[in-house]
Amino acid sequence: MIFTPEKYKIKDERMKPFIDVEEIEGYLESVRPDRQRVLDVIAKSLDKKRLTLEETAVLINATDPDLIEAIKDGARTLKKIVYGNRIVLFAPLYIGNKCINNCAYCGFRAENKDAIRKTLQQEEIKQEIMALEENGQKRLVLVFGEHPEYNADYIAECTKIAYSVKKGNGEIRRVNINAAPLDIEGFRKVHQAGIGTYQIFQETYHPEAYKWYHKSGRKADYNWRVTAFDRAQEAGLDDVGMGALFGLYDWKFEVMAMVRHTNHLEACYDVGPHTISFPRITAASNNCIKPEYEVSDEDFTRIIAILRLAVPYTGLILTAREPAHIRTEALSFGVSQIDGGTKLEIGSYSESVNLDQDLNKEQFKINDDRSLNEVIDELLEKGYLPSFCTSCYRMGRTGEHFMEFSVPGFIKRFCTPNGILTLAEYLMDYAPEHTAKKGWEVIARELKDLEDENVRNEIEDRIEKIKKGKRDLYF
Ligand code: SAM
Ligand code: SF4
């Protein structure tokens, strides 16, 4: 049968599911790109245009080693022209691992009797936040299992606590959330509490595979999850982070589906996702996964390059689930945010929270256990500008990645200056001498590269203020 895309196109409607398996499979099976077509698609992306499903399939189905290299090169170029040198840093904070669901891959699932359940008490959350602040963190993502206790009111309360705790010069300036999908009212509440991004990963977009991994609990409802960002948008929360858990189903399908999800949000709400995450599954306590979908390192770096080109204006997040060498490679062609100093055991950032000596409290294993400063050290070594910037969302510049991408000079006017100022704060407050030395060198180079003398003078002026004790100066 000949694949006729028009036949399969689902009309995008608010709050309605939008994934058509036959449409995605149809593209993957029918698109056979020649060399020129692949190069044309890369050129379209470098021209700062989001790719269609068909064009994404062109990149996915390009298997010649030199074409794969061309895709990676394209991603590197795009990363340079859109995002500059800066890499935004954050840390996850696990608040509680009670869970009513049974996701086959996750150590927190209800049926895993080996998991010790813990929810941080208010005082413990404060201790954890202080410990994170003492390391220099400014941006957090609070992570929750799915449980009636972790409702919208509770998430809002945890958010407010996180913003309220100050230790020395430390403070949390942006709280993102990774938790179960809420209803419209719930999204409104957490939005009012001042959260940044609400992250929800679809895990797998393939409905049959989804059913297999999520046999019971609230999460078994595929449609409730896939329409979650629609409800967020209806509630006025336009800052959402999507993701798929790679290793559950065919990676090609998941990449196509995330582009489809992006199209849906653009079609209905005129705004795409703020970030895309693409965690690869890692070992977890008693987890159950299908080895045939395991994603090799080689395919994983291809996935990142393809996503970079397919959705050029969206931030890409890579976490400590990945080993340091993959993280380093991924940075060069597209990742814009990473975590540093990550600990997943609940209550493990501070020494004062009482921990059982049992690692089963972790949701899964991490592969990069370097401290925040070690991560920063390496970024500086490689010439990146580590940034703790939280300015856009506090200045009401939402849809920030879109602006970075489309507004001429946006990066030079806002992102680089704010990256420099937040790095200067870090160097003054938290960095050991060897890191500070490298950091000031990177700042000097970034300043030199700025074309606008007025902007340069203004930043230099503010750095002097930071050296004299002022904090939180942003553009
Ligand atoms: N409970 C909420 C949910 O499921 O959406 C949010 C928190 S859950 C702890 C965050 C994410 O961790 C999940 O969306 C899933 O993608 C990821 N995850 C679960 N098990 C994992 C594993 N074994 N390896 C890597 N990531 C995993
Ligand atoms: Fe619970 Fe989330 Fe883990 Fe599923 S992924 S078992 S919902 S914590």
Coordinates of C-alpha atoms and ligand atoms in Angstrom, one line a residue:
M1 CA 0.0 0.0 0.0
I2 CA 1.3 3.5 -0.9
F3 CA 1.6 5.8 2.1
T4 CA -0.5 8.9 1.7
P5 CA 0.3 11.2 4.6
E6 CA -2.9 13.4 4.1
K7 CA -5.0 10.3 4.9
Y8 CA -3.5 10.0 8.3
K9 CA -3.2 13.5 9.4
I10 CA -5.1 14.0 12.7
K11 CA -6.5 17.5 13.0
D12 CA -4.9 19.2 16.0
E13 CA -7.5 20.1 18.5
R14 CA -7.1 21.4 22.0
M15 CA -7.1 18.7 24.7
K16 CA -7.4 16.0 22.1
P17 CA -4.8 13.2 21.6
F18 CA -2.8 13.7 18.4
I19 CA -0.5 10.7 18.0
D20 CA -1.3 8.6 15.0
V21 CA 0.9 5.5 14.9
E22 CA 0.2 4.8 11.3
E23 CA 1.2 8.3 10.3
I24 CA 4.5 8.1 12.1
E25 CA 5.3 4.6 10.9
G26 CA 4.2 5.6 7.4
Y27 CA 6.9 8.3 7.3
L28 CA 9.5 6.0 8.8
E29 CA 8.8 3.3 6.3
S30 CA 8.3 5.3 3.2
V31 CA 10.9 8.1 3.4
R32 CA 14.1 7.0 1.6
P33 CA 16.3 10.1 1.4
D34 CA 19.0 10.7 -1.1
R35 CA 22.1 12.7 -0.2
Q36 CA 20.9 16.0 -1.5
R37 CA 17.6 15.7 0.3
V38 CA 19.4 15.2 3.7
L39 CA 21.7 18.2 3.0
D40 CA 18.6 20.3 2.1
V41 CA 16.9 19.4 5.3
I42 CA 20.0 20.3 7.3
A43 CA 20.1 23.6 5.5
K44 CA 16.5 24.3 6.3
S45 CA 17.2 23.8 10.0
L46 CA 20.3 26.0 9.8
D47 CA 18.0 28.6 8.4
K48 CA 16.3 28.4 11.8
K49 CA 13.1 26.7 10.7
R50 CA 11.5 23.9 12.6
L51 CA 11.4 20.6 10.6
T52 CA 8.2 18.8 9.6
L53 CA 7.6 15.1 10.4
E54 CA 8.6 14.1 6.9
E55 CA 11.9 16.1 7.2
T56 CA 12.6 14.6 10.6
A57 CA 12.2 11.1 9.0
V58 CA 14.7 12.2 6.3
L59 CA 17.3 12.7 9.1
I60 CA 16.3 9.6 10.9
N61 CA 16.5 7.4 7.8
A62 CA 19.9 8.8 6.7
T63 CA 22.2 6.0 7.6
D64 CA 25.4 6.6 5.5
P65 CA 28.2 7.3 8.0
D66 CA 29.1 10.6 6.1
L67 CA 25.5 11.7 6.2
I68 CA 25.3 11.0 9.9
E69 CA 28.5 13.1 10.3
A70 CA 26.8 15.8 8.2
I71 CA 23.8 15.8 10.6
K72 CA 26.1 16.0 13.6
D73 CA 28.1 18.8 12.0
G74 CA 24.8 20.7 11.2
A75 CA 23.8 20.3 14.9
R76 CA 27.2 21.6 16.0
T77 CA 26.8 24.7 13.8
L78 CA 23.2 25.3 14.9
K79 CA 24.2 25.0 18.5
K80 CA 27.0 27.6 18.0
I81 CA 24.8 30.1 16.2
V82 CA 21.8 29.8 18.4
Y83 CA 23.0 29.0 21.9
G84 CA 26.5 30.4 21.9
N85 CA 28.9 29.0 24.5
R86 CA 26.8 28.9 27.5
I87 CA 25.5 25.8 29.3
V88 CA 22.8 26.3 31.9
L89 CA 23.2 24.3 35.1
F90 CA 20.6 22.9 37.5
A91 CA 20.1 20.2 40.1
P92 CA 17.2 17.7 40.7
L93 CA 15.8 17.5 44.2
Y94 CA 13.8 14.4 45.0
I95 CA 11.0 15.3 47.4
G96 CA 9.2 12.0 47.8
N97 CA 9.1 8.5 46.2
K98 CA 5.7 7.3 47.3
C99 CA 4.0 6.1 44.1
I100 CA 0.7 4.5 43.2
N101 CA 1.9 3.5 39.7
N102 CA 3.7 0.5 38.5
C103 CA 6.0 1.7 35.7
A104 CA 7.9 -1.4 34.9
Y105 CA 11.2 0.5 34.5
C106 CA 11.2 2.6 37.7
G107 CA 12.6 1.7 41.1
F108 CA 9.8 3.8 42.8
R109 CA 6.9 1.7 41.4
A110 CA 4.3 0.6 43.9
E111 CA 5.0 -3.1 43.6
N112 CA 8.7 -2.7 44.3
K113 CA 8.6 -3.7 47.9
D114 CA 12.4 -3.3 48.2
A115 CA 12.0 0.5 47.8
I116 CA 12.0 2.4 51.1
R117 CA 9.4 5.1 50.9
K118 CA 10.3 8.5 52.1
T119 CA 8.8 12.0 51.8
L120 CA 10.9 14.9 52.9
Q121 CA 9.4 16.9 55.8
Q122 CA 9.3 20.7 55.5
E123 CA 12.4 21.0 57.7
E124 CA 14.2 18.4 55.7
I125 CA 13.4 20.2 52.4
K126 CA 14.9 23.3 53.9
Q127 CA 18.1 21.4 54.9
E128 CA 18.3 20.0 51.4
I129 CA 17.8 23.4 49.8
M130 CA 20.5 25.0 52.1
A131 CA 22.9 22.3 51.2
L132 CA 22.3 22.9 47.5
E133 CA 22.7 26.6 47.9
E134 CA 25.9 26.1 49.7
N135 CA 27.2 24.4 46.6
G136 CA 26.1 27.3 44.4
Q137 CA 22.9 25.9 42.8
K138 CA 20.3 28.5 41.7
R139 CA 18.0 26.4 39.6
L140 CA 16.2 23.3 40.8
V141 CA 13.8 20.7 39.5
L142 CA 11.7 19.2 42.3
V143 CA 10.8 15.6 41.5
F144 CA 7.8 13.6 42.9
G145 CA 6.4 10.1 42.6
E146 CA 2.7 10.0 41.7
H147 CA 0.7 9.9 44.9
P148 CA -2.4 11.5 46.4
E149 CA -0.2 13.2 48.9
Y150 CA 1.8 15.0 46.2
N151 CA -1.1 17.0 44.9
A152 CA -1.0 20.5 43.4
D153 CA -1.3 22.2 46.8
Y154 CA 1.6 20.1 48.0
I155 CA 3.7 20.8 45.0
A156 CA 2.9 24.6 45.3
E157 CA 3.9 24.5 49.0
C158 CA 7.2 22.8 48.2
T159 CA 7.9 25.4 45.5
K160 CA 7.3 28.2 48.0
I161 CA 9.6 26.7 50.6
A162 CA 12.3 26.3 48.0
Y163 CA 12.1 30.0 47.1
S164 CA 12.0 31.1 50.7
V165 CA 15.2 29.4 51.9
K166 CA 18.3 31.6 51.8
K167 CA 21.7 30.6 53.0
G168 CA 24.5 33.1 52.9
N169 CA 24.5 34.6 49.4
G170 CA 22.6 31.5 48.2
E171 CA 19.1 31.4 47.0
I172 CA 17.0 29.4 44.6
R173 CA 15.8 31.6 41.7
R174 CA 14.0 29.1 39.6
V175 CA 12.0 26.0 40.6
N176 CA 11.0 23.6 37.9
I177 CA 8.8 20.6 38.6
N178 CA 8.9 17.0 37.4
A179 CA 5.7 15.3 38.6
A180 CA 2.5 13.6 37.5
P181 CA 0.1 15.4 35.1
L182 CA -2.4 17.6 36.9
D183 CA -5.9 18.8 35.9
I184 CA -6.4 22.4 34.8
E185 CA -7.0 23.7 38.3
G186 CA -3.9 22.0 39.6
F187 CA -1.7 23.5 36.8
R188 CA -3.2 26.9 37.7
K189 CA -2.2 26.4 41.3
V190 CA 1.4 25.5 40.6
H191 CA 1.7 28.3 38.1
Q192 CA 0.6 30.7 40.7
A193 CA 3.2 29.4 43.1
G194 CA 5.8 30.7 40.6
I195 CA 7.2 27.5 39.1
G196 CA 9.3 27.7 36.0
T197 CA 9.0 24.7 33.7
Y198 CA 6.6 21.8 34.4
Q199 CA 8.2 18.6 33.0
I200 CA 6.3 15.5 32.1
F201 CA 7.8 12.7 30.1
Q202 CA 5.5 10.6 28.0
E203 CA 8.0 7.8 28.5
T204 CA 6.9 6.1 25.2
Y205 CA 4.6 7.7 22.7
H206 CA 3.7 4.3 21.3
P207 CA 0.2 3.4 22.8
E208 CA 0.7 -0.4 22.8
A209 CA 4.2 -0.2 24.3
Y210 CA 2.9 2.3 26.8
K211 CA 0.2 -0.1 27.9
W212 CA 2.8 -2.8 28.4
Y213 CA 4.9 -0.7 30.7
H214 CA 2.1 0.9 32.6
K215 CA -0.3 -1.8 33.5
S216 CA -2.0 -0.2 36.5
G217 CA -2.4 3.0 38.4
R218 CA -3.3 6.5 37.1
K219 CA -0.4 6.5 34.7
A220 CA -2.0 3.6 32.7
D221 CA -4.1 6.3 31.0
Y222 CA -2.1 7.2 28.0
N223 CA -4.4 10.0 26.8
W224 CA -4.5 11.7 30.2
R225 CA -0.7 12.0 30.0
V226 CA -0.3 12.9 26.4
T227 CA -2.8 15.8 26.8
A228 CA -1.2 17.1 30.0
F229 CA 0.5 20.1 28.3
D230 CA -2.8 21.1 26.8
R231 CA -4.3 21.4 30.2
A232 CA -1.2 23.3 31.4
Q233 CA -1.7 25.7 28.5
E234 CA -5.4 26.1 29.3
A235 CA -4.3 27.0 32.8
G236 CA -1.9 29.7 31.6
L237 CA 1.2 27.6 32.2
D238 CA 3.0 27.9 28.9
D239 CA 6.4 26.7 30.0
V240 CA 6.5 23.0 29.7
G241 CA 9.2 20.3 29.2
M242 CA 8.5 17.2 27.3
G243 CA 10.5 14.0 27.1
A244 CA 10.6 10.3 26.2
L245 CA 12.4 7.6 28.1
F246 CA 14.7 6.0 25.5
G247 CA 15.0 2.3 25.7
L248 CA 11.3 1.5 26.1
Y249 CA 10.4 1.4 22.4
D250 CA 12.0 2.1 19.0
W251 CA 13.9 5.4 19.3
K252 CA 13.0 6.5 15.8
F253 CA 9.3 6.4 16.7
E254 CA 9.9 8.4 19.9
V255 CA 11.9 11.2 18.1
M256 CA 9.1 11.5 15.5
A257 CA 6.4 11.6 18.2
M258 CA 8.2 14.4 20.1
V259 CA 8.3 16.4 16.9
R260 CA 4.6 15.6 16.5
H261 CA 3.9 16.7 20.0
T262 CA 5.7 19.9 19.4
N263 CA 3.6 20.5 16.2
H264 CA 0.5 19.9 18.2
L265 CA 1.4 22.5 20.8
E266 CA 2.3 25.0 18.2
A267 CA -0.8 24.4 16.2
C268 CA -3.2 24.7 19.2
Y269 CA -1.3 27.2 21.4
D270 CA 1.2 28.9 19.2
V271 CA 4.1 27.9 21.6
G272 CA 6.3 24.8 21.5
P273 CA 7.9 23.1 24.5
H274 CA 10.5 25.0 26.5
T275 CA 12.7 22.0 26.8
I276 CA 13.0 18.4 25.6
S277 CA 14.5 15.7 27.7
F278 CA 15.7 12.3 26.3
P279 CA 16.7 10.2 29.2
R280 CA 18.1 6.8 28.4
I281 CA 16.9 4.1 30.7
T282 CA 19.3 3.0 33.4
A283 CA 19.3 0.2 35.9
A284 CA 16.9 0.6 38.7
S285 CA 15.9 -1.6 41.7
N286 CA 14.1 -4.7 40.3
N287 CA 13.2 -3.0 37.0
C288 CA 11.8 -4.8 34.0
I289 CA 12.7 -3.6 30.5
K290 CA 12.9 -5.0 27.0
P291 CA 16.5 -5.3 25.9
E292 CA 15.7 -5.1 22.2
Y293 CA 15.1 -1.4 22.4
E294 CA 18.3 -0.5 24.2
V295 CA 19.8 2.6 22.6
S296 CA 23.5 2.4 21.8
D297 CA 25.9 5.3 22.5
E298 CA 26.2 5.8 18.8
D299 CA 22.4 6.1 18.2
F300 CA 22.1 8.2 21.3
T301 CA 24.4 10.9 20.0
R302 CA 22.5 10.7 16.6
I303 CA 19.2 11.2 18.5
I304 CA 20.5 14.4 20.1
A305 CA 21.8 15.8 16.8
I306 CA 18.5 15.0 15.0
L307 CA 16.5 16.6 17.8
R308 CA 18.7 19.7 17.8
L309 CA 18.0 20.2 14.1
A310 CA 14.3 19.2 14.2
V311 CA 13.3 21.7 17.0
P312 CA 16.0 24.4 16.8
Y313 CA 14.5 26.8 19.3
T314 CA 13.9 24.3 22.1
G315 CA 16.4 23.8 25.0
L316 CA 17.8 20.2 25.2
I317 CA 18.4 18.7 28.6
L318 CA 20.8 15.9 29.3
T319 CA 21.1 14.5 32.8
A320 CA 23.6 12.6 35.0
R321 CA 21.9 9.4 33.9
E322 CA 24.6 9.6 31.2
P323 CA 28.3 9.1 31.8
A324 CA 30.6 12.1 31.6
H325 CA 32.1 11.2 28.2
I326 CA 28.7 11.1 26.5
R327 CA 27.7 14.3 28.3
T328 CA 30.8 16.0 26.9
E329 CA 30.2 14.9 23.4
A330 CA 26.5 15.8 23.5
L331 CA 27.3 19.3 24.6
S332 CA 29.1 20.0 21.4
F333 CA 26.1 19.4 19.2
G334 CA 23.1 20.7 21.0
V335 CA 22.6 20.2 24.7
S336 CA 21.9 23.4 26.4
Q337 CA 21.2 22.4 30.0
I338 CA 22.8 19.8 32.3
D339 CA 22.6 18.9 36.0
G340 CA 25.7 19.0 38.2
G341 CA 26.4 17.5 41.6
T342 CA 23.3 15.3 41.3
K343 CA 22.2 13.0 44.0
L344 CA 19.1 10.9 43.7
E345 CA 18.8 9.3 47.1
I346 CA 16.1 11.2 48.9
G347 CA 17.6 13.5 51.5
S348 CA 21.2 13.0 50.4
Y349 CA 22.3 16.6 49.7
S350 CA 22.4 17.6 53.3
E351 CA 24.1 15.7 56.1
S352 CA 21.4 16.4 58.6
V353 CA 18.6 14.5 56.9
N354 CA 18.5 11.0 58.4
L355 CA 19.4 8.5 55.7
D356 CA 19.0 4.7 55.9
Q357 CA 22.0 3.0 54.5
D358 CA 20.0 1.5 51.7
L359 CA 20.5 2.5 48.1
N360 CA 17.1 1.3 47.1
K361 CA 15.8 4.7 47.8
E362 CA 17.3 5.8 44.5
Q363 CA 15.0 5.8 41.6
F364 CA 17.7 4.6 39.3
K365 CA 21.5 4.7 39.1
I366 CA 23.3 7.8 37.8
N367 CA 26.5 7.5 35.8
D368 CA 28.0 10.9 36.4
D369 CA 28.5 11.5 40.1
R370 CA 30.9 14.5 39.8
S371 CA 30.3 17.4 42.1
L372 CA 28.9 20.7 40.7
N373 CA 32.3 22.2 40.9
E374 CA 33.9 19.4 39.0
V375 CA 31.3 19.8 36.2
I376 CA 31.9 23.5 36.1
D377 CA 35.7 23.0 36.0
E378 CA 35.4 20.8 33.0
L379 CA 33.0 23.2 31.2
L380 CA 35.4 26.0 31.7
E381 CA 38.3 23.8 30.6
K382 CA 36.4 23.2 27.3
G383 CA 35.7 26.9 26.8
Y384 CA 32.0 26.8 27.8
L385 CA 30.3 29.5 29.8
P386 CA 28.5 27.8 32.8
S387 CA 25.4 29.8 33.5
F388 CA 22.9 29.9 36.4
C389 CA 20.8 32.5 34.6
T390 CA 17.1 32.7 35.6
S391 CA 16.4 36.1 34.2
C392 CA 14.0 35.5 31.3
Y393 CA 11.3 34.0 33.3
R394 CA 11.6 36.5 36.1
M395 CA 11.5 39.4 33.6
G396 CA 8.4 37.9 32.0
R397 CA 10.2 37.0 28.8
T398 CA 8.4 33.7 28.3
G399 CA 8.9 31.5 25.3
E400 CA 12.5 32.5 26.0
H401 CA 14.2 29.9 23.8
F402 CA 12.0 31.0 20.9
M403 CA 13.3 34.5 21.5
E404 CA 16.9 33.5 21.8
F405 CA 16.5 31.9 18.5
S406 CA 14.5 34.4 16.6
V407 CA 15.3 37.8 18.0
P408 CA 18.5 39.1 16.5
G409 CA 21.2 39.7 19.1
F410 CA 19.1 38.2 21.9
I411 CA 21.9 36.0 23.1
K412 CA 24.5 38.8 23.1
R413 CA 22.1 41.2 24.9
F414 CA 20.7 38.9 27.5
C415 CA 22.0 35.3 27.7
T416 CA 25.8 35.9 27.6
P417 CA 25.7 38.9 29.9
N418 CA 23.5 37.0 32.4
G419 CA 25.7 33.9 32.1
I420 CA 28.8 36.0 32.8
L421 CA 27.2 37.7 35.9
T422 CA 25.9 34.4 37.4
L423 CA 29.3 32.8 36.8
A424 CA 31.0 35.8 38.5
E425 CA 28.8 35.3 41.5
Y426 CA 29.6 31.6 41.6
L427 CA 33.4 32.3 41.4
M428 CA 33.2 34.8 44.2
D429 CA 31.0 32.7 46.5
Y430 CA 31.7 29.0 45.9
A431 CA 34.6 28.3 43.6
P432 CA 38.0 27.0 44.8
E433 CA 41.0 29.0 43.6
H434 CA 41.9 26.8 40.5
T435 CA 38.3 27.1 39.2
A436 CA 38.1 30.8 39.9
K437 CA 41.2 31.4 37.9
K438 CA 39.8 29.5 34.9
G439 CA 36.4 31.1 35.3
W440 CA 37.8 34.7 35.2
E441 CA 39.7 33.8 32.1
V442 CA 36.6 32.6 30.4
I443 CA 34.7 35.7 31.5
A444 CA 37.5 37.9 30.0
R445 CA 37.3 36.0 26.7
E446 CA 33.5 36.3 26.6
L447 CA 33.7 40.0 27.3
K448 CA 36.3 40.5 24.6
D449 CA 34.0 38.7 22.1
L450 CA 31.1 41.1 22.8
E451 CA 30.8 43.6 19.9
D452 CA 28.7 46.2 21.7
E453 CA 31.0 48.3 23.8
N454 CA 28.1 49.7 25.9
V455 CA 27.0 46.2 26.9
R456 CA 30.6 45.3 27.7
N457 CA 31.0 48.4 29.9
E458 CA 27.8 47.7 31.7
I459 CA 28.8 44.1 32.5
E460 CA 32.2 45.2 33.7
D461 CA 30.5 47.7 35.9
R462 CA 28.2 45.0 37.4
I463 CA 31.1 42.6 37.9
E464 CA 32.8 45.2 40.1
K465 CA 29.6 45.5 42.1
I466 CA 29.5 41.7 42.5
K467 CA 33.1 41.8 43.7
K468 CA 32.0 44.3 46.3
G469 CA 29.1 42.1 47.5
K470 CA 26.1 42.9 45.3
R471 CA 24.1 39.9 44.0
D472 CA 21.4 39.0 41.5
L473 CA 22.2 41.7 38.9
Y474 CA 20.6 40.6 35.7
F475 CA 19.5 42.0 32.3
Ligands
SAM1 N1 6.4 10.4 38.9 C1 6.4 11.3 37.9 C2 6.3 10.7 36.5 O1 6.4 9.5 36.4 O2 6.1 11.5 35.6 C3 7.6 12.2 37.9 C4 8.9 11.7 38.5 S1 9.6 10.4 37.7 C5 10.6 10.0 39.1 C6 10.7 11.2 36.5 C7 11.1 10.4 35.3 O3 12.1 9.5 35.6 C8 10.1 9.6 34.6 O4 9.3 10.4 33.8 C9 10.9 8.6 33.8 O5 11.1 9.1 32.5 C10 12.3 8.7 34.5 N2 12.7 7.3 34.9 C11 12.0 6.4 35.6 N3 12.7 5.2 35.7 C12 13.9 5.4 35.1 C13 15.1 4.6 34.9 N4 15.1 3.4 35.3 N5 16.1 5.2 34.2 C14 16.0 6.4 33.7 N6 15.0 7.2 33.9 C15 13.9 6.7 34.6
SF4_2 FE1 6.0 6.4 39.9 FE2 7.0 8.2 38.2 FE3 8.4 6.0 38.9 FE4 6.3 5.8 37.4 S1 8.2 6.9 36.8 S2 6.8 4.5 39.2 S3 5.0 7.3 38.2 S4 7.9 7.7 40.2

